[in-house]
Amino acid sequence: MPDVTLTINGQAVTAAPGTLIIEAARRHGIEIPAFCYYEGYSLQAACRMCLVEIEKNPKLQPGCTMPVAEGMVVLTESPKVVETRKAMLEFLLSNHPLDCPVCDKGGECELQDMSFRYGAGESRFTELKVHGEEQQWSPVVYYDPARCILCYRCVRVCDEGLGVTALGTQNRGVISEIIPNAGDHLVCDECGMCIDICPVGALTSGTYRYKSRPWEMNHVGTICAHCSDGCKTTLAVRDGEILRGNNRDRSGINGEFLCIKGRYAFDFVRHPERLQSPLLRVNGELQPVSWSEALSAAAAKFNEVKARGGRFGVIGATRTTNEENYFLQKFARQGLGTANIDHRRSGDVVTLLDALSGRANALATVEDLYTAKAALVIGSDLAQQHPLFAFQLRANWRHHQLTAYVVTPGPVREDLYAARAIRSEAGKELEAAASLRDDLAKSQDLVILFGDAIKGDAVRRLVEFGDSLGIPVKYLCLVDYANSRGAMDMGLLPDLGPGYQPTQTRGLNWREMLADPALDVLWVVGEDPLEETALASANAFVVVQDLFLTETAKRADVVFPSASAYEKTGTVTNSAGQVQRLKQAAKVMGVKPDLDIMGLLAKEMGLNLGIWIPDKVFEEIRRTVRGYNVALPVIATGGAAQTGAADGRIPVTVPPELIRSAGDTLFTSGTLGRYSGMLRSVMEAPGTLYKP
Amino acid sequence: MFSVVRTIWYVLLHMFHKRITVQYPDEKPYLAPRYRGRIILSRDPDGGERCVACYLCAAACPVDCIALQATEDPTGRRYPEFFRINFSRCIFCGFCEEACPTYAIQLTPDFEMGEYQRPNLVYEKEDLLINGPGKYPGYNFWRVCGVQIGGKDKGEAENEGPPVDIHSLLP
Ligand code: SF4
Ligand code: SF4
Ligand code: SF4
Ligand code: SF4
Ligand code: SF4
């Protein structure tokens, strides 16, 4: 159908047929105020703020439900409209307290803005105001019904957006209220989407409540430190302290979606047990020492072991930046001359990239999840382990009728809308997926998301299966943490260097390192391998860089306090291979970014490993790592750049037992999660995977 | 010649004028009630702190000399955990008073604030709080706002009906 042309406030506007007046106006820079209308969710027309005058139409019409028509003449700010809006505001405020001085929304409240714009602060009503009791629904969500204007945005985002359906409405008219699903409290994802989407201060959050004002804080757009979905979170910082997280500007790959971890679990930054000084083992006890003392102790040992040709083991992390991982492997391979470097893997990206070698467009991005015609999820409780991907698929289903298929060991939330959901035992996922062949082949295209259930040879068989469908298939290998993917890309692998280039010698993997009785030095950067496996070598000198005194750090001889992802700059790569940039938000006394620690250690040892400034290291990564030659302006402006696939075969076999996902739920996040008071305080925590 | 005569004439004339020099500090000048001098934080008629820590004064202050931190007491009353004015920076413009939605911050006709040590010009909340409502005797923000606090439940504010029982169908 051809586009229609209409006039809004005298301006000629073209829009696709079926576009709503409010959207057509917005796209041409004309604002029509609305409280209940929210792009992407069902239409409500409850607040009546968007009434507009349409020529030859006797009554004002709501712009949020009225589609455009050819030749329509719309006035959005005519005297009649302004007068009506003011009257509508008077109705909305008939029971509203206008407590702006003590209301957390003050300064960024849509109702406050409109009351100012249309001058409706004074009311002609003489009736008493009807107010309900303020309620705390969970550690995250507070509700003050007096301020609620019943726009149902919260109800819709929870129901339609997340599929949780934790909120509803009770009663009618002046006494209607929003109510939580468990009577007087919430049992939900605790994502805080409802709080952010609320146009007024009716829903407030437990972390930010009564703390600050929007104009008092600096807003720093960085990347969530938790799972591998790579959500952009905008942290509001005051005096070096993070006060809240959200993404109201809808930038980044996640729009405004964030789960509880991205929105609230930043409090580990100021956890009282945070290490803030280097520790050195003196007479069997870890004692705080100065940086120079700790650095020289570690460097002296490294040099000594290197000189006598001793055995090093280096274990990197899945939360440190690409720059740090790259520098670490360079340090290990060039500086220490060892091939024993590894990290804990949670998905078989290596085999996937090998199986897909030579193909363009076979790796799915986060955007693809929203545009694909069909999706197959294998072996992951997506809504719990990869909340953003689950949200994208759900939005795709709502907006573009995605056909979803699920093959999991237990019930998952995607079952609610999946065309077919199959339960399969561990190890039988591929056979179960094969039974969907006829259904899948009917679709125009397909995205396959798989977790650690498919690894090693199974990945190759999955790709063969995808090829046999005869439709374009894209793959997404799900991994655990913020930079799990980057750790592999940067070559924290015993047999592969940066960009999956095979190395000359194959080193020990991390399990072998821990089991090696002759290991001289174990260097662990931001990881806690000793929580599950004991260290065989009793005399090993252990150097740990971490935020907290983990099990591994307790065994260490030197501990360096490192900065978390929210306290440094650098880049991280999400599950889908999209690189994004971290920006420093918080400041913590006494810690240094891992890159600085490694750089200083190299200097102390007299090594020349190049400059250790994140931007410079990233330049080197762009030059040398396959697929990382991404456009700098994209990531510098807070966007996500897709890394290219490693073209060319990767001649290694991956031992499947090394690949294991930690199985985090919505409310856990490895070590970091243990140190987040917010995550631990919600009653759903830690939760279990695969619950209906 | 003429100008000298005129000068002497004026000197003579002024000898009989009323003197305008005030013998400060023995004698104090008259200052209008709205004179913009030392800033205070007032209390509401019930004796509670008026300031609700809304940060508007800090935002309005052109020299950025007000610092505070909001917090709430166990009953839900919002108040400043600390409230600090750096008078060595303050230019006594009165913008804070203008911005304050609760009449908490007020400028008073007191200008005698000289100090030998500059740090002594940083006033904390204890130094700012006075024991009265200042220029606005009757006003109590918590009486008109819809938030419940200790001693005032939902529905007990001015112009407010009793809270809704959501389990009943009648308003
Ligand atoms: S919701 Fe908005 S208008 Fe209402 S009290 Fe809060 S800031 Fe003011
Ligand atoms: S926090 Fe999230 S899951 Fe819970 S009610 Fe709000 S929108 Fe729904
Ligand atoms: S709580 Fe907020 S989002 Fe929900 S209906 Fe009320 S005003 Fe709308
Ligand atoms: S989905 Fe993952 S990346 Fe996004 S906010 Fe949650 S934990 Fe962070
Ligand atoms: S404007 Fe008034 S109520 Fe707000 S913080 Fe300043 S003194 Fe307190």
XYZ file of N, CA, C and O in Angstrom, chain A residues 268-407:
560
model
N 27.728 -4.675 44.333
C 28.972 -5.357 44.710
C 30.140 -4.375 44.700
O 31.135 -4.576 45.387
N 30.001 -3.304 43.938
C 31.078 -2.321 43.835
C 31.455 -1.766 45.203
O 32.625 -1.564 45.499
N 30.455 -1.517 46.018
C 30.719 -0.956 47.340
C 30.518 -1.983 48.451
O 30.148 -1.623 49.565
N 30.719 -3.245 48.132
C 30.549 -4.266 49.160
C 31.631 -4.101 50.223
O 32.794 -3.859 49.892
N 31.281 -4.224 51.502
C 32.287 -4.013 52.539
C 33.469 -4.967 52.455
O 34.546 -4.658 52.962
N 33.286 -6.136 51.827
C 34.406 -7.078 51.758
C 35.303 -6.864 50.556
O 36.200 -7.656 50.279
N 35.055 -5.808 49.824
C 35.880 -5.494 48.654
C 37.345 -5.328 49.077
O 37.638 -4.649 50.065
N 38.250 -5.947 48.342
C 39.682 -5.777 48.628
C 40.113 -4.385 48.179
O 39.778 -3.958 47.081
N 40.829 -3.686 49.038
C 41.244 -2.337 48.664
C 42.732 -2.107 48.844
O 43.204 -0.990 48.749
N 43.442 -3.196 49.125
C 44.885 -3.054 49.248
C 45.503 -4.383 48.841
O 44.915 -5.437 49.059
N 46.685 -4.369 48.243
C 47.326 -5.635 47.883
C 47.638 -6.433 49.143
O 47.878 -5.855 50.207
N 47.588 -7.751 49.020
C 47.889 -8.610 50.158
C 49.097 -9.471 49.814
O 49.251 -9.915 48.680
N 49.929 -9.708 50.805
C 51.115 -10.534 50.600
C 51.182 -11.532 51.746
O 50.878 -11.190 52.892
N 51.548 -12.774 51.413
C 51.622 -13.783 52.470
C 52.943 -13.622 53.208
O 54.017 -13.821 52.642
N 52.832 -13.206 54.452
C 54.023 -13.052 55.288
C 53.862 -14.001 56.472
O 52.853 -13.924 57.179
N 54.803 -14.897 56.655
C 54.740 -15.905 57.718
C 53.413 -16.660 57.702
O 52.773 -16.844 58.737
N 52.966 -17.032 56.510
C 51.749 -17.828 56.409
C 50.453 -17.049 56.502
O 49.385 -17.627 56.415
N 50.528 -15.740 56.688
C 49.307 -14.941 56.806
C 49.252 -13.921 55.676
O 50.276 -13.317 55.355
N 48.060 -13.698 55.136
C 47.929 -12.645 54.130
C 47.862 -11.298 54.835
O 47.025 -11.097 55.718
N 48.765 -10.405 54.473
C 48.780 -9.104 55.132
C 48.769 -7.974 54.123
O 49.372 -8.088 53.057
N 48.076 -6.892 54.458
C 48.053 -5.765 53.530
C 49.441 -5.147 53.389
O 50.129 -4.920 54.388
N 49.841 -4.925 52.156
C 51.142 -4.298 51.906
C 50.949 -3.228 50.835
O 49.862 -3.069 50.288
N 52.021 -2.503 50.545
C 51.927 -1.462 49.522
C 51.972 -2.110 48.140
O 52.370 -3.260 47.981
N 51.558 -1.326 47.149
C 51.563 -1.842 45.784
C 52.967 -2.238 45.365
O 53.167 -3.292 44.766
N 53.948 -1.385 45.670
C 55.293 -1.679 45.176
C 55.824 -2.972 45.796
O 56.465 -3.781 45.130
N 55.515 -3.173 47.061
C 55.988 -4.380 47.733
C 55.372 -5.629 47.087
O 56.067 -6.595 46.765
N 54.048 -5.572 46.877
C 53.371 -6.725 46.294
C 53.844 -6.966 44.865
O 54.081 -8.114 44.464
N 53.993 -5.877 44.102
C 54.422 -6.033 42.712
C 55.821 -6.628 42.647
O 56.085 -7.533 41.850
N 56.716 -6.141 43.505
C 58.078 -6.664 43.392
C 58.145 -8.108 43.868
O 58.903 -8.904 43.320
N 57.318 -8.483 44.856
C 57.311 -9.881 45.302
C 56.870 -10.798 44.168
O 57.499 -11.825 43.883
N 55.782 -10.403 43.487
C 55.273 -11.246 42.404
C 56.267 -11.269 41.242
O 56.561 -12.333 40.676
N 56.799 -10.092 40.894
C 57.710 -10.018 39.756
C 58.980 -10.828 40.018
O 59.474 -11.536 39.132
N 59.497 -10.740 41.244
C 60.719 -11.472 41.567
C 60.497 -12.970 41.391
O 61.311 -13.690 40.800
N 59.342 -13.452 41.881
C 59.042 -14.883 41.774
C 58.880 -15.291 40.304
O 59.395 -16.313 39.878
N 58.142 -14.458 39.559
C 57.940 -14.758 38.140
C 59.295 -14.866 37.441
O 59.551 -15.788 36.664
N 60.183 -13.898 37.696
C 61.486 -13.894 37.036
C 62.312 -15.111 37.422
O 62.974 -15.719 36.578
N 62.219 -15.449 38.698
C 63.021 -16.589 39.178
C 62.561 -17.888 38.511
O 63.374 -18.651 37.977
N 61.229 -18.091 38.503
C 60.701 -19.323 37.911
C 60.963 -19.353 36.406
O 61.295 -20.383 35.830
N 60.849 -18.178 35.788
C 61.096 -18.097 34.352
C 62.564 -18.443 34.057
O 62.863 -19.190 33.124
N 63.465 -17.928 34.894
C 64.892 -18.143 34.671
C 65.261 -19.618 34.778
O 66.083 -20.134 34.013
N 64.628 -20.328 35.719
C 64.975 -21.731 35.846
C 64.069 -22.646 35.036
O 64.053 -23.854 35.208
N 63.272 -22.031 34.146
C 62.440 -22.832 33.258
C 61.335 -23.582 33.985
O 60.965 -24.680 33.601
N 60.802 -22.971 35.032
C 59.731 -23.620 35.797
C 58.399 -23.580 35.066
O 58.294 -23.076 33.945
N 57.371 -24.120 35.707
C 56.069 -24.239 35.031
C 55.094 -23.192 35.532
O 54.814 -23.118 36.727
N 54.573 -22.437 34.597
C 53.560 -21.432 34.897
C 52.183 -21.967 34.530
O 52.043 -22.767 33.609
N 51.191 -21.494 35.233
C 49.814 -21.732 34.814
C 49.087 -20.399 34.914
O 49.171 -19.733 35.934
N 48.420 -20.003 33.822
C 47.741 -18.706 33.819
C 46.262 -18.923 33.523
O 45.912 -19.551 32.526
N 45.427 -18.446 34.423
C 43.982 -18.601 34.218
C 43.347 -17.218 34.142
O 43.487 -16.405 35.056
N 42.700 -16.930 33.038
C 42.056 -15.632 32.832
C 40.584 -15.697 33.181
O 40.072 -16.736 33.597
N 39.907 -14.576 32.995
C 38.528 -14.490 33.469
C 37.566 -14.221 32.335
O 37.945 -13.859 31.219
N 36.296 -14.382 32.662
C 35.240 -14.159 31.694
C 34.549 -12.828 31.949
O 33.503 -12.557 31.407
N 35.125 -12.017 32.837
C 34.525 -10.703 33.074
C 35.511 -9.574 32.832
O 35.162 -8.419 32.898
N 36.766 -9.910 32.611
C 37.741 -8.867 32.317
C 37.585 -8.437 30.858
O 36.999 -9.153 30.054
N 38.109 -7.283 30.529
C 37.877 -6.741 29.187
C 38.717 -7.468 28.144
O 39.649 -8.200 28.473
N 38.389 -7.221 26.883
C 39.166 -7.792 25.790
C 40.617 -7.367 25.883
O 41.525 -8.157 25.650
N 40.826 -6.081 26.206
C 42.181 -5.550 26.285
C 42.974 -6.315 27.334
O 44.138 -6.682 27.118
N 42.336 -6.561 28.482
C 43.027 -7.263 29.557
C 43.326 -8.698 29.173
O 44.422 -9.218 29.430
N 42.338 -9.330 28.523
C 42.560 -10.714 28.121
C 43.658 -10.818 27.073
O 44.488 -11.722 27.112
N 43.641 -9.864 26.161
C 44.663 -9.875 25.121
C 46.045 -9.680 25.745
O 47.002 -10.392 25.434
N 46.121 -8.712 26.653
C 47.397 -8.414 27.289
C 47.858 -9.593 28.141
O 49.046 -9.915 28.197
N 46.904 -10.259 28.769
C 47.259 -11.394 29.621
C 47.868 -12.528 28.802
O 48.899 -13.100 29.175
N 47.225 -12.829 27.657
C 47.783 -13.944 26.878
C 49.128 -13.555 26.278
O 50.023 -14.375 26.148
N 49.284 -12.258 25.954
C 50.560 -11.789 25.440
C 51.624 -11.910 26.532
O 52.753 -12.349 26.286
N 51.236 -11.525 27.724
C 52.122 -11.615 28.883
C 52.559 -13.071 29.073
O 53.752 -13.383 29.197
N 51.581 -13.986 29.051
C 51.890 -15.392 29.310
C 52.766 -15.957 28.191
O 53.788 -16.583 28.454
N 52.357 -15.705 26.953
C 53.056 -16.354 25.844
C 54.408 -15.706 25.567
O 55.400 -16.390 25.407
N 54.425 -14.363 25.521
C 55.681 -13.698 25.201
C 56.512 -13.406 26.440
O 57.725 -13.563 26.444
N 55.838 -12.959 27.498
C 56.570 -12.529 28.684
C 57.070 -13.693 29.523
O 58.215 -13.729 29.946
N 56.167 -14.651 29.760
C 56.542 -15.770 30.623
C 56.986 -16.980 29.813
O 57.540 -17.931 30.363
N 56.714 -16.960 28.524
C 57.114 -18.065 27.670
C 56.402 -19.359 27.985
O 56.973 -20.447 27.914
N 55.119 -19.251 28.355
C 54.381 -20.470 28.655
C 53.178 -20.578 27.726
O 52.656 -19.564 27.255
N 52.751 -21.789 27.469
C 51.538 -21.985 26.673
C 50.370 -22.380 27.567
O 49.268 -22.595 27.094
N 50.641 -22.453 28.869
C 49.575 -22.885 29.782
C 48.677 -21.708 30.121
O 48.885 -21.017 31.113
N 47.708 -21.477 29.298
C 46.789 -20.374 29.567
C 45.384 -20.828 29.202
O 45.183 -21.485 28.186
N 44.442 -20.488 30.029
C 43.084 -20.970 29.792
C 42.111 -20.109 30.575
O 42.503 -19.234 31.344
N 40.841 -20.343 30.371
C 39.810 -19.746 31.212
C 38.698 -20.773 31.292
O 38.780 -21.822 30.656
N 37.691 -20.481 32.092
C 36.599 -21.462 32.200
C 35.594 -21.214 31.093
O 34.936 -20.188 31.056
N 35.451 -22.198 30.228
C 34.593 -22.026 29.062
C 33.166 -22.448 29.370
O 32.944 -23.408 30.102
N 32.211 -21.762 28.771
C 30.823 -22.132 29.035
C 30.041 -22.402 27.762
O 28.858 -22.691 27.812
N 30.686 -22.303 26.608
C 29.984 -22.625 25.368
C 31.008 -22.964 24.312
O 32.132 -22.469 24.349
N 30.619 -23.803 23.354
C 31.609 -24.254 22.378
C 31.632 -23.353 21.147
O 31.226 -23.742 20.059
N 32.114 -22.138 21.350
C 32.202 -21.201 20.239
C 33.243 -21.676 19.230
O 33.071 -21.518 18.023
N 34.307 -22.304 19.739
C 35.413 -22.703 18.867
C 34.923 -23.650 17.776
O 35.140 -23.418 16.581
N 34.229 -24.699 18.168
C 33.745 -25.651 17.175
C 32.717 -25.012 16.255
O 32.686 -25.281 15.057
N 31.887 -24.135 16.812
C 30.880 -23.477 15.974
C 31.559 -22.648 14.888
O 31.207 -22.729 13.714
N 32.550 -21.852 15.288
C 33.216 -21.005 14.297
C 33.929 -21.863 13.263
O 33.968 -21.513 12.079
N 34.472 -22.989 13.704
C 35.135 -23.875 12.757
C 34.123 -24.447 11.777
O 34.323 -24.430 10.559
N 32.998 -24.924 12.310
C 31.985 -25.529 11.444
C 31.412 -24.513 10.472
O 30.968 -24.867 9.385
N 31.388 -23.246 10.865
C 30.808 -22.218 10.001
C 31.864 -21.498 9.179
O 31.568 -20.502 8.537
N 33.084 -22.004 9.189
C 34.156 -21.226 8.580
C 33.891 -21.022 7.102
O 33.385 -21.899 6.404
N 34.195 -19.821 6.635
C 33.994 -19.503 5.236
C 32.610 -18.984 4.920
O 32.335 -18.590 3.799
N 31.690 -18.975 5.890
C 30.353 -18.477 5.583
C 30.196 -17.055 6.113
O 30.680 -16.736 7.187
N 29.510 -16.252 5.345
C 29.173 -14.921 5.845
C 27.765 -14.997 6.411
O 26.968 -15.840 6.010
N 27.450 -14.135 7.357
C 26.075 -14.028 7.868
C 25.532 -15.296 8.500
O 24.359 -15.595 8.375
N 26.370 -16.080 9.119
C 25.841 -17.275 9.771
C 25.783 -17.106 11.279
O 25.322 -17.991 11.979
N 26.277 -15.965 11.782
C 26.228 -15.732 13.224
C 25.135 -14.716 13.519
O 25.094 -13.641 12.909
N 24.250 -15.081 14.435
C 23.118 -14.206 14.728
C 23.557 -13.059 15.629
O 24.428 -13.218 16.474
N 22.942 -11.897 15.438
C 23.149 -10.785 16.360
C 21.896 -10.643 17.230
O 20.888 -11.319 16.994
N 21.965 -9.741 18.176
C 20.796 -9.529 19.030
C 19.630 -8.987 18.190
O 18.471 -9.315 18.433
N 19.928 -8.176 17.193
C 18.861 -7.648 16.337
C 18.179 -8.778 15.572
O 16.971 -8.743 15.355
N 18.970 -9.772 15.144
C 18.383 -10.885 14.398
C 17.310 -11.603 15.207
O 16.349 -12.118 14.656
N 17.492 -11.634 16.518
C 16.499 -12.319 17.346
C 15.147 -11.613 17.250
O 14.112 -12.207 17.467
N 15.194 -10.315 16.944
C 13.955 -9.550 16.851
C 13.344 -9.607 15.452
O 12.172 -9.359 15.282
N 14.157 -9.963 14.461
C 13.628 -9.920 13.100
C 13.464 -11.308 12.469
O 12.795 -11.428 11.456
N 14.046 -12.334 13.071
C 13.977 -13.666 12.454
C 12.532 -14.149 12.377
O 11.680 -13.747 13.161
N 12.292 -15.022 11.413
C 10.934 -15.568 11.269
C 10.719 -16.751 12.208
O 9.601 -17.022 12.624
N 11.790 -17.480 12.487
C 11.648 -18.626 13.380
C 12.886 -18.732 14.253
O 13.955 -18.269 13.870
N 12.706 -19.302 15.430
C 13.841 -19.465 16.332
C 13.744 -20.822 17.004
O 12.655 -21.309 17.297
N 14.899 -21.432 17.207
C 14.956 -22.717 17.893
C 15.913 -22.558 19.076
O 17.065 -22.177 18.899
N 15.396 -22.800 20.273
C 16.215 -22.666 21.477
C 16.537 -24.062 21.987
O 15.620 -24.847 22.242
N 17.815 -24.374 22.093
C 18.187 -25.718 22.539
C 18.936 -25.653 23.859
O 19.975 -24.996 23.970
N 18.381 -26.294 24.855
C 19.111 -26.509 26.101
C 19.452 -25.264 26.885
O 20.519 -25.177 27.468
N 18.567 -24.296 26.910
C 18.812 -23.141 27.767
C 17.487 -22.606 28.271
O 16.517 -22.523 27.521
N 17.442 -22.266 29.551
C 16.265 -21.613 30.106
C 16.452 -20.124 29.830
O 16.935 -19.371 30.660
N 16.094 -19.741 28.618
C 16.466 -18.428 28.115
C 16.020 -17.285 29.035
O 16.792 -16.372 29.316
N 14.786 -17.352 29.509
C 14.279 -16.239 30.318
C 15.091 -16.064 31.591
O 15.133 -14.986 32.162
N 15.737 -17.117 32.056
C 16.518 -17.005 33.279
C 17.997 -16.787 32.998
O 18.662 -16.054 33.700
N 18.519 -17.477 31.989
C 19.953 -17.406 31.771
C 20.344 -16.294 30.810
O 21.437 -15.759 30.902
N 19.446 -15.972 29.890
C 19.758 -14.924 28.915
C 18.534 -14.036 28.758
O 17.859 -14.073 27.724
N 18.267 -13.251 29.782
C 17.002 -12.499 29.800
C 16.812 -11.592 28.585
O 15.703 -11.470 28.075
N 17.890 -10.975 28.106
C 17.717 -10.073 26.963
C 17.304 -10.857 25.719
O 16.413 -10.438 24.988
N 17.934 -12.007 25.491
C 17.591 -12.781 24.307
C 16.133 -13.244 24.391
O 15.406 -13.242 23.404
N 15.730 -13.637 25.605
C 14.342 -14.055 25.787
C 13.399 -12.896 25.494
O 12.358 -13.060 24.851
N 13.788 -11.703 25.956
C 12.948 -10.525 25.738
C 12.857 -10.208 24.246
O 11.779 -9.897 23.732
N 13.981 -10.318 23.551
C 13.994 -10.031 22.112
C 13.090 -11.008 21.362
O 12.323 -10.612 20.503
N 13.212 -12.297 21.703
C 12.396 -13.297 21.007
C 10.921 -13.046 21.282
O 10.077 -13.142 20.397
N 10.628 -12.688 22.518
C 9.235 -12.455 22.872
C 8.692 -11.241 22.131
O 7.559 -11.244 21.637
N 9.521 -10.183 22.052
C 9.094 -8.990 21.319
C 8.885 -9.329 19.851
O 7.945 -8.853 19.210
N 9.736 -10.191 19.326
C 9.602 -10.634 17.947
C 8.276 -11.374 17.756
O 7.547 -11.142 16.785
N 7.965 -12.209 18.725
C 6.699 -12.961 18.635
C 5.512 -12.003 18.693
O 4.541 -12.145 17.951
N 5.596 -10.995 19.546
C 4.471 -10.068 19.665
C 4.319 -9.207 18.410
O 3.225 -8.933 17.962
N 5.461 -8.754 17.888
C 5.377 -7.788 16.789
C 5.414 -8.426 15.413
O 4.809 -7.914 14.485
N 6.148 -9.534 15.272
C 6.283 -10.116 13.931
C 5.886 -11.588 13.905
O 6.301 -12.324 13.031
N 5.150 -12.038 14.851
C 4.650 -13.427 14.853
C 5.763 -14.447 14.663
O 5.689 -15.338 13.824
N 6.808 -14.320 15.432
C 7.879 -15.312 15.395
C 7.332 -16.708 15.692
O 6.456 -16.860 16.540
N 7.830 -17.711 14.981
C 7.492 -19.085 15.323
C 8.652 -19.639 16.145
O 9.770 -19.717 15.642
N 8.378 -19.967 17.379
C 9.467 -20.397 18.252
C 9.368 -21.888 18.535
O 8.273 -22.450 18.628
N 10.527 -22.526 18.627
C 10.585 -23.942 18.991
C 11.557 -24.069 20.151
O 12.579 -23.382 20.184
N 11.220 -24.930 21.088
C 12.032 -25.038 22.290
C 12.369 -26.503 22.537
O 11.486 -27.350 22.498
N 13.643 -26.771 22.761
C 14.056 -28.126 23.150
C 14.853 -27.980 24.440
O 15.993 -27.510 24.430
